[in-house]
Tab-separated table of C-alpha atoms and ligand atoms in Angstrom:
chain	number	residue	atom	x	y	z
A	1	MET	CA	2.980	-14.801	12.190
A	2	GLU	CA	6.414	-15.593	13.380
A	3	SER	CA	8.369	-12.821	15.287
A	4	TYR	CA	10.998	-12.329	12.297
A	5	GLU	CA	8.126	-11.902	9.827
A	6	ARG	CA	6.463	-9.391	12.182
A	7	ALA	CA	9.880	-7.538	12.449
A	8	ALA	CA	10.238	-7.557	8.616
A	9	LEU	CA	6.736	-6.245	8.158
A	10	GLU	CA	7.072	-3.516	10.713
A	11	ALA	CA	10.517	-2.366	9.058
A	12	VAL	CA	8.661	-2.184	5.854
A	13	THR	CA	5.312	-0.441	6.837
A	14	THR	CA	7.090	2.171	9.275
A	15	HIS	CA	9.166	3.743	6.458
A	16	PRO	CA	9.123	7.519	6.931
A	17	VAL	CA	6.671	9.258	4.671
A	18	HIS	CA	8.304	11.649	2.164
A	19	ASP	CA	6.819	14.990	1.637
A	20	TYR	CA	6.482	15.198	-2.247
A	21	ARG	CA	6.276	18.988	-3.582
A	22	THR	CA	5.785	18.652	-7.271
A	23	LEU	CA	3.555	15.546	-7.419
A	24	SER	CA	1.277	13.526	-5.338
A	25	VAL	CA	2.305	9.794	-4.594
A	26	GLU	CA	-0.517	7.509	-3.093
A	27	ARG	CA	0.479	4.089	-1.738
A	28	LEU	CA	-1.247	1.203	-3.347
A	29	THR	CA	-0.487	-1.465	-0.674
A	30	PRO	CA	1.588	-1.094	2.629
A	31	VAL	CA	4.565	-2.849	1.016
A	32	LEU	CA	4.685	-2.273	-2.694
A	33	GLY	CA	3.599	0.207	-5.427
A	34	ALA	CA	2.323	3.834	-5.481
A	35	GLU	CA	-0.019	5.736	-7.814
A	36	VAL	CA	1.473	8.844	-8.909
A	37	SER	CA	-0.366	11.919	-10.146
A	38	GLY	CA	0.220	15.480	-11.164
A	39	VAL	CA	2.581	14.597	-13.899
A	40	ASP	CA	2.368	14.761	-17.625
A	41	LEU	CA	4.773	12.371	-19.181
A	42	SER	CA	4.122	13.565	-22.740
A	43	ARG	CA	6.026	16.849	-21.739
A	44	GLU	CA	9.569	17.385	-20.751
A	45	ILE	CA	9.555	16.598	-17.319
A	46	PRO	CA	11.303	19.418	-14.952
A	47	ASP	CA	14.470	18.114	-12.980
A	48	ALA	CA	12.678	18.660	-9.537
A	49	GLN	CA	9.688	16.345	-10.614
A	50	LEU	CA	12.061	13.785	-12.029
A	51	ASP	CA	14.126	13.700	-8.753
A	52	GLU	CA	10.856	13.243	-6.834
A	53	ILE	CA	9.777	10.342	-9.444
A	54	ARG	CA	13.189	8.814	-8.395
A	55	THR	CA	12.626	9.095	-4.733
A	56	ALA	CA	9.132	7.508	-5.086
A	57	PHE	CA	10.678	4.845	-7.403
A	58	ARG	CA	13.207	4.025	-4.601
A	59	ALA	CA	10.559	3.907	-2.068
A	60	HIS	CA	7.675	1.923	-3.677
A	61	HIS	CA	9.489	-0.056	-6.633
A	62	VAL	CA	6.188	0.105	-8.730
A	63	LEU	CA	4.872	3.502	-9.971
A	64	VAL	CA	1.492	3.864	-11.752
A	65	PHE	CA	0.823	6.875	-13.996
A	66	ARG	CA	-2.833	6.865	-15.102
A	67	ASP	CA	-4.401	8.869	-17.952
A	68	GLN	CA	-1.293	9.456	-20.051
A	69	ALA	CA	-1.558	9.994	-23.941
A	70	LEU	CA	1.912	9.090	-25.040
A	71	THR	CA	3.603	8.813	-28.443
A	72	VAL	CA	6.481	6.091	-28.684
A	73	GLU	CA	8.863	9.022	-28.699
A	74	ASP	CA	7.340	10.302	-25.249
A	75	HIS	CA	7.519	6.950	-23.861
A	76	LYS	CA	11.251	6.552	-24.710
A	77	ARG	CA	12.138	10.066	-23.422
A	78	PHE	CA	10.678	9.421	-20.115
A	79	ALA	CA	12.511	5.968	-19.929
A	80	SER	CA	15.780	7.440	-20.878
A	81	ALA	CA	15.461	9.766	-18.039
A	82	PHE	CA	16.404	6.675	-15.889
A	83	GLY	CA	19.336	5.225	-17.822
A	84	GLU	CA	20.128	3.973	-21.155
A	85	LEU	CA	17.426	2.359	-23.143
A	86	ARG	CA	17.635	-1.618	-23.373
A	87	ALA	CA	17.246	-3.247	-26.668
A	88	VAL	CA	14.423	-5.716	-26.974
A	89	SER	CA	15.817	-9.444	-26.542
A	90	PRO	CA	15.463	-11.563	-28.781
A	91	PRO	CA	15.099	-8.405	-31.298
A	92	PRO	CA	11.806	-8.011	-32.703
A	93	PRO	CA	11.567	-9.033	-36.383
A	94	GLU	CA	10.484	-5.344	-37.396
A	95	GLY	CA	9.958	-2.039	-35.905
A	96	ASP	CA	11.868	-0.160	-33.201
A	97	PRO	CA	14.472	-2.206	-31.558
A	98	TYR	CA	13.710	-0.613	-28.164
A	99	VAL	CA	9.909	-1.125	-28.122
A	100	LEU	CA	8.377	-4.358	-27.329
A	101	GLU	CA	4.886	-4.457	-28.629
A	102	ILE	CA	2.646	-6.206	-26.376
A	103	ARG	CA	-0.442	-7.733	-28.417
A	104	THR	CA	-2.464	-10.468	-27.284
A	105	ALA	CA	-4.443	-11.704	-30.211
A	106	SER	CA	-8.168	-12.805	-29.879
A	107	ALA	CA	-8.250	-16.423	-28.519
A	108	ALA	CA	-4.447	-16.689	-27.962
A	109	ALA	CA	-3.399	-19.975	-26.395
A	110	ASN	CA	-0.946	-17.995	-23.949
A	111	VAL	CA	0.792	-14.645	-23.569
A	112	ALA	CA	4.320	-13.630	-22.732
A	113	GLY	CA	4.939	-12.950	-19.179
A	114	ASN	CA	2.270	-15.153	-17.807
A	115	GLY	CA	4.356	-16.359	-14.914
A	116	TRP	CA	6.519	-14.786	-12.166
A	117	HIS	CA	9.658	-13.187	-13.447
A	118	ALA	CA	11.921	-10.317	-13.629
A	119	ASP	CA	13.020	-9.085	-17.181
A	120	GLY	CA	16.215	-10.081	-18.407
A	121	THR	CA	17.854	-11.833	-15.603
A	122	ALA	CA	19.671	-14.258	-17.734
A	123	ASP	CA	21.782	-11.433	-19.092
A	124	VAL	CA	25.163	-10.420	-17.548
A	125	GLU	CA	23.665	-7.209	-16.508
A	126	PRO	CA	19.808	-7.499	-16.222
A	127	SER	CA	17.484	-4.712	-16.788
A	128	LEU	CA	17.126	-1.774	-14.240
A	129	GLY	CA	13.350	-1.392	-14.805
A	130	SER	CA	10.550	-1.737	-17.454
A	131	MET	CA	7.739	0.922	-18.378
A	132	LEU	CA	4.659	-0.798	-19.822
A	133	TYR	CA	2.134	1.530	-21.303
A	134	ILE	CA	-1.250	-0.187	-22.139
A	135	THR	CA	-3.437	1.105	-24.805
A	136	GLU	CA	-6.155	-1.424	-25.053
A	137	ILE	CA	-7.522	-3.509	-22.324
A	138	PRO	CA	-9.872	-6.560	-22.493
A	139	GLU	CA	-13.443	-5.756	-22.075
A	140	PRO	CA	-14.168	-3.967	-18.512
A	141	GLY	CA	-14.335	-6.846	-15.933
A	142	SER	CA	-12.477	-9.286	-18.350
A	143	GLY	CA	-9.321	-9.302	-16.508
A	144	GLY	CA	-5.751	-8.640	-17.796
A	145	ASP	CA	-4.156	-7.233	-14.623
A	146	THR	CA	-0.540	-7.495	-13.755
A	147	MET	CA	0.805	-8.772	-10.470
A	148	PHE	CA	3.926	-7.600	-8.775
A	149	ALA	CA	5.835	-9.118	-5.779
A	150	ASN	CA	8.399	-7.317	-3.462
A	151	MET	CA	11.576	-9.294	-3.375
A	152	HIS	CA	13.128	-7.396	-0.449
A	153	LEU	CA	10.225	-8.295	1.688
A	154	ALA	CA	10.305	-12.013	0.207
A	155	TYR	CA	13.888	-12.327	1.635
A	156	GLU	CA	13.298	-10.493	4.887
A	157	MET	CA	10.294	-12.705	5.978
A	158	LEU	CA	12.374	-15.944	5.595
A	159	SER	CA	13.653	-17.389	8.960
A	160	PRO	CA	17.109	-16.203	10.017
A	161	ALA	CA	18.368	-19.820	9.375
A	162	MET	CA	17.060	-19.820	5.876
A	163	ARG	CA	18.497	-16.442	5.115
A	164	SER	CA	22.109	-17.771	6.459
A	165	LEU	CA	21.760	-20.907	4.203
A	166	LEU	CA	20.859	-18.747	1.080
A	167	ASP	CA	23.268	-15.766	1.634
A	168	PRO	CA	26.426	-17.371	0.184
A	169	LEU	CA	24.784	-19.079	-2.659
A	170	THR	CA	24.767	-18.199	-6.322
A	171	ALA	CA	21.983	-19.046	-8.940
A	172	VAL	CA	22.133	-19.876	-12.764
A	173	HIS	CA	19.575	-17.744	-14.818
A	174	ASP	CA	19.061	-19.496	-18.322
A	175	GLY	CA	17.411	-17.834	-21.240
A	176	ALA	CA	16.701	-21.176	-22.749
A	177	GLN	CA	14.353	-22.000	-19.860
A	178	ALA	CA	12.404	-18.866	-20.317
A	179	LEU	CA	12.092	-19.318	-24.172
A	180	ALA	CA	10.757	-22.857	-23.873
A	181	GLY	CA	8.326	-23.161	-26.829
A	182	TYR	CA	9.534	-20.108	-28.719
A	183	THR	CA	12.214	-20.366	-31.427
A	184	PRO	CA	14.443	-17.290	-31.375
A	185	PRO	CA	16.175	-15.916	-34.606
A	186	ALA	CA	18.983	-18.399	-35.739
A	187	ASP	CA	21.838	-15.799	-34.945
A	188	TYR	CA	20.328	-15.146	-31.368
A	189	VAL	CA	22.775	-16.140	-28.627
A	190	ILE	CA	20.688	-17.198	-25.739
A	191	PRO	CA	21.904	-15.696	-22.551
A	192	LYS	CA	22.845	-17.608	-19.572
A	193	SER	CA	24.508	-16.041	-16.256
A	194	GLU	CA	25.296	-16.768	-12.770
A	195	HIS	CA	24.085	-14.243	-10.098
A	196	PRO	CA	24.262	-13.795	-6.354
A	197	LEU	CA	21.017	-15.715	-5.039
A	198	VAL	CA	20.713	-12.877	-2.326
A	199	ALA	CA	21.451	-9.755	-4.071
A	200	ARG	CA	21.595	-5.958	-2.820
A	201	HIS	CA	19.825	-3.086	-4.365
A	202	PRO	CA	22.501	-0.977	-6.077
A	203	GLU	CA	20.908	2.263	-4.869
A	204	THR	CA	19.918	1.261	-1.321
A	205	ASP	CA	22.028	-1.798	-0.611
A	206	ARG	CA	18.965	-3.410	0.849
A	207	ARG	CA	19.090	-7.202	0.382
A	208	LEU	CA	16.599	-9.127	-1.844
A	209	LEU	CA	15.763	-12.643	-3.094
A	210	TYR	CA	17.171	-12.840	-6.699
A	211	VAL	CA	15.634	-16.005	-8.203
A	212	ASN	CA	12.768	-16.222	-10.493
A	213	LYS	CA	10.783	-19.327	-11.759
A	214	ALA	CA	10.958	-18.393	-15.500
A	215	TYR	CA	14.860	-17.979	-15.708
A	216	THR	CA	16.479	-19.613	-12.758
A	217	SER	CA	17.510	-23.168	-13.240
A	218	ARG	CA	20.105	-24.343	-10.825
A	219	ILE	CA	21.949	-23.421	-7.550
A	220	PRO	CA	25.388	-24.717	-8.443
A	221	GLN	CA	26.530	-25.199	-4.871
A	222	LEU	CA	23.899	-27.917	-4.236
A	223	SER	CA	23.331	-31.198	-5.661
A	224	GLU	CA	20.546	-31.408	-8.475
A	225	GLN	CA	17.901	-32.645	-6.020
A	226	GLU	CA	18.609	-29.987	-3.146
A	227	SER	CA	18.794	-27.290	-5.630
A	228	ARG	CA	15.315	-28.341	-7.219
A	229	ALA	CA	13.682	-28.635	-3.943
A	230	LEU	CA	15.139	-25.186	-2.596
A	231	LEU	CA	14.087	-23.254	-5.815
A	232	ASP	CA	10.817	-24.725	-5.635
A	233	LEU	CA	10.442	-23.773	-2.085
A	234	LEU	CA	11.394	-20.136	-2.881
A	235	PHE	CA	9.247	-20.049	-6.025
A	236	ASP	CA	6.316	-21.137	-4.053
A	237	THR	CA	7.079	-18.495	-1.407
A	238	ILE	CA	6.999	-15.661	-3.944
A	239	ALA	CA	3.856	-16.968	-5.511
A	240	GLY	CA	1.991	-18.145	-2.506
A	241	ARG	CA	2.370	-15.137	0.019
A	242	PRO	CA	-0.241	-12.587	-1.049
A	243	ILE	CA	1.378	-10.110	1.493
A	244	LEU	CA	4.194	-9.664	-0.899
A	245	HIS	CA	1.847	-8.686	-3.854
A	246	LEU	CA	0.459	-5.865	-5.709
A	247	ARG	CA	-2.182	-6.171	-8.310
A	248	VAL	CA	-2.348	-3.497	-10.985
A	249	ARG	CA	-5.762	-2.940	-12.726
A	250	TRP	CA	-5.234	-1.248	-16.166
A	251	THR	CA	-7.004	1.383	-17.803
A	252	PRO	CA	-6.117	2.498	-21.310
A	253	GLY	CA	-3.391	5.184	-20.978
A	254	THR	CA	-1.759	3.787	-17.812
A	255	LEU	CA	2.058	3.587	-17.656
A	256	VAL	CA	3.581	1.384	-15.083
A	257	PHE	CA	7.361	1.549	-14.172
A	258	TRP	CA	8.629	-1.249	-12.186
A	259	ASP	CA	12.061	-2.098	-10.692
A	260	ASN	CA	13.340	-5.272	-12.155
A	261	ARG	CA	16.219	-5.502	-9.648
A	262	CYS	CA	13.720	-5.840	-6.545
A	263	VAL	CA	10.436	-6.577	-8.067
A	264	GLN	CA	8.905	-9.769	-10.029
A	265	HIS	CA	5.956	-9.350	-12.110
A	266	HIS	CA	3.294	-11.870	-13.573
A	267	ALA	CA	0.937	-10.878	-16.595
A	268	VAL	CA	-2.351	-12.708	-15.635
A	269	TYR	CA	-3.831	-14.276	-18.487
A	270	ASP	CA	-7.528	-14.491	-17.408
A	271	TYR	CA	-8.907	-12.648	-20.264
A	272	TYR	CA	-9.247	-15.420	-22.936
A	273	PRO	CA	-10.554	-14.800	-25.680
A	274	HIS	CA	-10.168	-11.158	-25.492
A	275	THR	CA	-7.317	-8.834	-26.837
A	276	ARG	CA	-5.050	-6.296	-24.799
A	277	CYS	CA	-2.343	-4.149	-26.449
A	278	GLY	CA	0.419	-1.932	-25.234
A	279	ARG	CA	4.215	-1.534	-25.618
A	280	ARG	CA	7.045	-1.891	-23.185
A	281	VAL	CA	10.288	0.069	-23.117
A	282	ALA	CA	13.068	-0.944	-20.568
A	283	ILE	CA	16.170	0.600	-19.166
A	284	ASN	CA	19.673	-1.111	-18.939
A	285	GLY	CA	20.996	-2.052	-15.463
A	286	GLY	CA	24.418	-3.029	-14.275
A	287	PRO	CA	25.995	-6.358	-12.691
A	288	VAL	CA	23.828	-7.857	-9.849
A	289	LYS	CA	25.402	-6.742	-6.621
A	290	GLY	CA	26.093	-9.505	-4.028
I	301	SIN	C1	5.914	-8.422	-19.090
I	301	SIN	O1	6.662	-7.499	-19.138
I	301	SIN	O2	6.185	-9.520	-18.628
I	301	SIN	C2	4.457	-8.195	-19.600
I	301	SIN	C3	3.758	-7.675	-18.498
I	301	SIN	C4	2.184	-7.590	-18.959
I	301	SIN	O3	1.871	-7.655	-20.098
I	301	SIN	O4	1.325	-6.987	-17.968
């Protein structure tokens, strides 16, 4: 391991441990994710508990809540404690415009989200976070996990020379690239935006790598060939470094809340021909901070 990689890991793994008073928070890996217990998301959550959930979210970026029995209204109420609800885009043909139904039919050819991405990065103001509640899993042992990757650490483990090259750059995020193979409604305006390639988390100011394979199409300051090579290198770094990753195994009634500003996720489609169902509610974010 290079000295700068060791330094990045030491900084992440020696964070002070917060003393939670209203709930329990167990780390899932040294670098990403925690399981939160002692909270019932179907009820109005007291402010003290919400504050501790916010603290845990800032520290771990992915929070896993098990054994929750939630109506759509409970799910939306919990999400709206963290910001304005985000309309599903492209809008669903029917049903609640804030609820994305996740439904893998038996023997589906592919599933949405089966590749590394963060939600909505082609928008001028991408999503703050998403909450996915899974109600039906493939048969036990048949897969359907979701993987997550820490983009702070992805940036911090790069060499100083690579970080200096990336710091001043921007990247184009193109909704058309992510929609490939899917025809949106005729009146849908496909989003496309340019964001800092190295962003800062709006709450902690910590830097992070802000490119993802589903949406990011081009680094405009570079030639076409240089842009392709550098993006492919960064995508390979995100996918190919298990140390950045967390893998969540679902059980029915699990809700996972992740931070789209500093985490990417990948819905692993390894459960053909089984089914999997749930629903996702997302929260609006702001402009990407450079
Ligand atoms: C997604 O938000 O990309 C879906 C994640 C999943 O189904 O696990």
